[in-house]
XYZ file of C-alpha atoms in Angstrom:
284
model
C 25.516 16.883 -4.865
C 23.382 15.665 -7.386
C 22.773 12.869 -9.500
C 23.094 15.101 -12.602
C 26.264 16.855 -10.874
C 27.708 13.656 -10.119
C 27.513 12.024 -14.068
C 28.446 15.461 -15.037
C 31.864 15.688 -12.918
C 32.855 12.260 -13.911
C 32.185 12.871 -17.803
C 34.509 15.716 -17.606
C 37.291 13.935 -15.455
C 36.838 11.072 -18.077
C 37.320 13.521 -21.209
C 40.469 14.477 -19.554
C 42.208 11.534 -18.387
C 41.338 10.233 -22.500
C 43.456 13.183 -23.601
C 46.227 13.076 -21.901
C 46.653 9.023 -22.536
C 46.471 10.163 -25.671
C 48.701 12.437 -26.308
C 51.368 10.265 -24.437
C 50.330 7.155 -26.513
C 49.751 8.501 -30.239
C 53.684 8.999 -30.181
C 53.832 5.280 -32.083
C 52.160 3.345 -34.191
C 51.709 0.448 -31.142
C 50.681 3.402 -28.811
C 47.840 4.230 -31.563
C 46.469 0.675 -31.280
C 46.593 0.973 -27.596
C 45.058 4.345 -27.492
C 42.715 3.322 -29.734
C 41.305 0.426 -27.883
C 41.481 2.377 -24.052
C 39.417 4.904 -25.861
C 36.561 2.395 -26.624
C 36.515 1.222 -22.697
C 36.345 5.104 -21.850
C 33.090 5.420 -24.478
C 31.850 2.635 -22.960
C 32.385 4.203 -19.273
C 31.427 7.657 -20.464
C 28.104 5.942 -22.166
C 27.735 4.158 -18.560
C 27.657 6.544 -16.479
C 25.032 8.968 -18.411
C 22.773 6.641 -18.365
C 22.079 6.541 -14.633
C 19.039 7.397 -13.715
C 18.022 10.268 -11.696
C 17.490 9.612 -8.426
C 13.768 8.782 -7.509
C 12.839 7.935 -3.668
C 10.900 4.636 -3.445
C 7.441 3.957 -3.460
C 6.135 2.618 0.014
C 3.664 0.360 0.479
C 1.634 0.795 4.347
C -1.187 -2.235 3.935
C -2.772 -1.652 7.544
C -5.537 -4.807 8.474
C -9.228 -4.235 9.523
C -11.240 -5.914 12.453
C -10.798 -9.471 13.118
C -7.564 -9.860 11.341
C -3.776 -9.117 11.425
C -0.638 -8.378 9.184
C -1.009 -11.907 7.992
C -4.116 -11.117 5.928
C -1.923 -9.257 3.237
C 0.646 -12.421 3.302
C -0.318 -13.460 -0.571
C -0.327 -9.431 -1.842
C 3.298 -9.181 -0.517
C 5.562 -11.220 -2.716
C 3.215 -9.538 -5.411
C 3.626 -6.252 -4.609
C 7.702 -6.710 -3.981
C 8.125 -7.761 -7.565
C 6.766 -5.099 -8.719
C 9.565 -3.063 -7.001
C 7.896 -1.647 -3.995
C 9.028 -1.401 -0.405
C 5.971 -3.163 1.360
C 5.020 -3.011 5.610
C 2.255 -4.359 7.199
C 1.667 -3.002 10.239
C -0.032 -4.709 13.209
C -2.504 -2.668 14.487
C -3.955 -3.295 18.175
C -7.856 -2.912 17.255
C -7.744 -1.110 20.672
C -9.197 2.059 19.353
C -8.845 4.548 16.538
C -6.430 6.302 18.005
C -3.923 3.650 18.914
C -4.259 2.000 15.405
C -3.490 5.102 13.664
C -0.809 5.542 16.043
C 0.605 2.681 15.172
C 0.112 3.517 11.460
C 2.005 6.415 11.468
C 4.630 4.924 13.115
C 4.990 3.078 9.752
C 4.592 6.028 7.301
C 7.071 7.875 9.731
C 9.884 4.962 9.038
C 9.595 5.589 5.170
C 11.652 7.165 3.295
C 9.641 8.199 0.017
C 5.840 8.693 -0.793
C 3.594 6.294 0.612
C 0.684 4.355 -0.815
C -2.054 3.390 2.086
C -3.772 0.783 2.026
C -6.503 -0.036 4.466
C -8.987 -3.197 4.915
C -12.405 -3.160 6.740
C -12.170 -0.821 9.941
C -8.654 0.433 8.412
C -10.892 2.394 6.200
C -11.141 4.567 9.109
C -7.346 4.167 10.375
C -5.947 5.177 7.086
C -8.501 8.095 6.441
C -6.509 9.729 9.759
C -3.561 8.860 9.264
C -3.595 9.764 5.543
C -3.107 13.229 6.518
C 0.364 12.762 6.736
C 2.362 14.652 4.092
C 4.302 11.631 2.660
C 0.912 9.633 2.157
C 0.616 10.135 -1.843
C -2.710 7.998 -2.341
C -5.330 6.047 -0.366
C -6.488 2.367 -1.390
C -9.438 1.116 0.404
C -10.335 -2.270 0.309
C -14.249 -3.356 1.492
C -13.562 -0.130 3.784
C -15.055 2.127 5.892
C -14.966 5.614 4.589
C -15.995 8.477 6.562
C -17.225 11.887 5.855
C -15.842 14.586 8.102
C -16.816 13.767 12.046
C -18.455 10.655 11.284
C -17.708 7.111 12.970
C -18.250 3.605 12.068
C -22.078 3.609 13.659
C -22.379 6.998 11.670
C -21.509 5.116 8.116
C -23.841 1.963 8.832
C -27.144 3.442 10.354
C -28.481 4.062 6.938
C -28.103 0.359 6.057
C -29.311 -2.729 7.024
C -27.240 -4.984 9.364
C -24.870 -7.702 7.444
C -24.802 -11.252 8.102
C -21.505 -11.222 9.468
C -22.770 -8.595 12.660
C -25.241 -11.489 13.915
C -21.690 -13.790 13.990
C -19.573 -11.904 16.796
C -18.519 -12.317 20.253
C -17.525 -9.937 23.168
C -15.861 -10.669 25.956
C -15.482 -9.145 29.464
C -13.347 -6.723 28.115
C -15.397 -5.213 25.564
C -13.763 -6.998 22.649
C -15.476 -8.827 19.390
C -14.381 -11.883 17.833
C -15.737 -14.012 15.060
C -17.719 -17.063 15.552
C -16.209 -19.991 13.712
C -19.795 -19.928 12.036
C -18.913 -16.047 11.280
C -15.232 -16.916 9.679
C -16.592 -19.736 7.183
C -19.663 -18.242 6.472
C -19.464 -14.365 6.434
C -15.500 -13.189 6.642
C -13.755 -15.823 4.253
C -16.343 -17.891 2.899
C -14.656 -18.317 -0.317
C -11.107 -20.141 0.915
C -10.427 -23.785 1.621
C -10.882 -25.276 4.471
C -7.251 -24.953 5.782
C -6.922 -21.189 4.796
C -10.109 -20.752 7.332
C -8.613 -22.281 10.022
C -5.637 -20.551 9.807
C -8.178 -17.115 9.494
C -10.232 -18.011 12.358
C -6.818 -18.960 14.379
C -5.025 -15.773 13.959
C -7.957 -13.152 14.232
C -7.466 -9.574 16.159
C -10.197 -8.900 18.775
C -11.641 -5.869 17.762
C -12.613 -3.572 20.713
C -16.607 -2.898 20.544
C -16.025 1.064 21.493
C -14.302 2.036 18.105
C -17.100 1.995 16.494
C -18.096 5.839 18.070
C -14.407 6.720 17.564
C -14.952 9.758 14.898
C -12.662 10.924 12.556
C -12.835 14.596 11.796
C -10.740 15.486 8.492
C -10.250 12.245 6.313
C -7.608 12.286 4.113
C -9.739 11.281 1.123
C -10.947 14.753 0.351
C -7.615 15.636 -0.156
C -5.724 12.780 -1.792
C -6.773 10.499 -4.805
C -8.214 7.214 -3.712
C -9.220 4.134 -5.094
C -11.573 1.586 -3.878
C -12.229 -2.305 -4.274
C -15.676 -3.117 -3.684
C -16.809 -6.945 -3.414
C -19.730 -9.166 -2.608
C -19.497 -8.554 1.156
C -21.545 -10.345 3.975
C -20.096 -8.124 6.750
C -20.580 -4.763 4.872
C -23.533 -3.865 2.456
C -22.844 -4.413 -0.578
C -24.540 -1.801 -1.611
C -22.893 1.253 0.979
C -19.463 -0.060 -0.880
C -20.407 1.145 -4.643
C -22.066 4.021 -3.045
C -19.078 5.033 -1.189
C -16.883 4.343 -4.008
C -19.032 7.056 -6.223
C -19.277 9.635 -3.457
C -15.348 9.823 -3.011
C -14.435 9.602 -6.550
C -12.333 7.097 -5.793
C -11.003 4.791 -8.941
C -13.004 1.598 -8.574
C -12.710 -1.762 -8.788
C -15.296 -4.226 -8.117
C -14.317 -8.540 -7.207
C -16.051 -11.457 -6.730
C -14.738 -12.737 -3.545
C -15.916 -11.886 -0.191
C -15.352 -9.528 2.212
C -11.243 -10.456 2.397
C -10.158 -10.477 -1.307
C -6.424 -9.688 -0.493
C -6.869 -13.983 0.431
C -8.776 -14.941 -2.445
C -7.973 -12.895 -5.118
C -4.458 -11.443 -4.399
C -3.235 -10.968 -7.988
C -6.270 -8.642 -8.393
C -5.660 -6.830 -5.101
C -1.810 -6.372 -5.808
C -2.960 -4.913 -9.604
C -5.504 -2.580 -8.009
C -2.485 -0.997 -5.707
C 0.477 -1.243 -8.398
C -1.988 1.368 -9.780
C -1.901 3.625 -7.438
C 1.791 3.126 -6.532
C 2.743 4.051 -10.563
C 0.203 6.912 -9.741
C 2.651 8.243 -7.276
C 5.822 7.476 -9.235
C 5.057 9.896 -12.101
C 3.971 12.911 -9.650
């Protein structure tokens, strides 16, 4: 049954149980007062209960993390983005390829009720531009991302530009896997934060396997779905492929002065930026 089916039955049961109190109570002059005063407690009741709302599912926030982070990167656009009203994940993504981090991605859109709002940092540019196919995703928010066109991978996005600071800051181990130098964290990731924050950064970092970047992704979701886009003064992606990027996907755009992980150093601005897009999905 409905919402609107629901105030309507108990309007009708209300109007009915009113008239037969008062026809029992209109016999006196005491049962007049009585009836008189039940009959503002039913008004207020009947008034009540059609003003409930219609029933709207939930806006979802998925924030997914990039390369050389994890869910705790989006700790200070949380509590932000909860007051607002929103149901908020962050999922922990294994930086083990592009298929197991969208994998895991889904996983998250798949245990939401309502339309989603994806959100994706860094190397999630490419996570949430696969995964973003996925029917309940309403809008895409990428944050200093990668953004492919169809087929393209991570080397495929860069080779027109030249290298960023932060690339000459990495180590792989026997694995295969990248980390950030400590030089890399206070220099090129986080330059911007205290002292504690970038130990915390450098302490809790994701080793990003070397290989994703030839993982291709063949239909992004952007072509699709509205995006938006925060752009900032990077030193691990150009600057410059950003506002490009931004323009070529239409995406709404919003440009920061923090470095490459504003959702740490400018929070309030990176919770406004996806309130946006959330209130975007709302009114659809």
């Amino acid at each position: 049954m409905t919402e609107l089916a629901r105030v309507e039955n108990r309007s009708s049961g209300f109007r009915e149980f009113a008239t037969a109190i008062a026809r029992v109570t209109l016999r006196s002059r005491a049962g007049l007062a009585r009836a008189m005063a039940f009959g503002y407690v039913l008004i207020s009741a009947l008034g009540y209960c059609q003003s409930v709302p219609a029933d709207h599912s939930q806006v979802s926030v998925v924030l997914v993390h990039g390369a050389f982070a994890d869910g705790s990167s989006w700790a200070k656009v949380i509590p932000l983005l909860e007051a607002k009203g929103l149901h908020v994940v962050a999922v922990q993504n294994p930086l083990s390829s592009l298929a197991d981090d969208v994998a895991a991605t889904k996983r998250a859109i798949d245990d939401q009720d309502g339309p989603v709002i994806l959100v994706g940092h860094s190397w999630a540019g490419m996570v949430i531009s696969e995964a973003g196919n996925d029917s309940k995703v309403a809008g895409l928010v990428y944050i200093s991302g990668l953004v492919p066109d169809p087929g393209q991978s991570t080397n495929d996005i860069l080779k027109p530009y030249p290298a960023s600071p932060g690339n000459a800051n990495t180590n792989k181990d026997a694995a295969g896997f990248l980390s950030m130098s400590r030089k890399g964290i206070d220099e090129d990731f986080v330059p911007e934060l205290p002292p504690s924050e970038r130990d915390i950064v450098y302490a809790t970092q994701g080793p990003w396997n070397s290989t994703c970047v030839n993982d291709r992704v063949m239909a992004p979701a952007w072509t699709t779905k509205p995006s938006w886009f925060i752009a900032v003064h990077d030193r691990m992606l150009p600057p410059e492929y950003e506002q490009a990027i931004a323009k070529h996907i239409h995406a709404t755009t919003t440009t920061l002065s923090s470095g490459h992980v504003p959702m740490l150093s400018m929070p309030n601005e990176v919770a406004a930026v996806i309130v946006d897009a959330a209130n975007r999905a709302r009114q659809r």
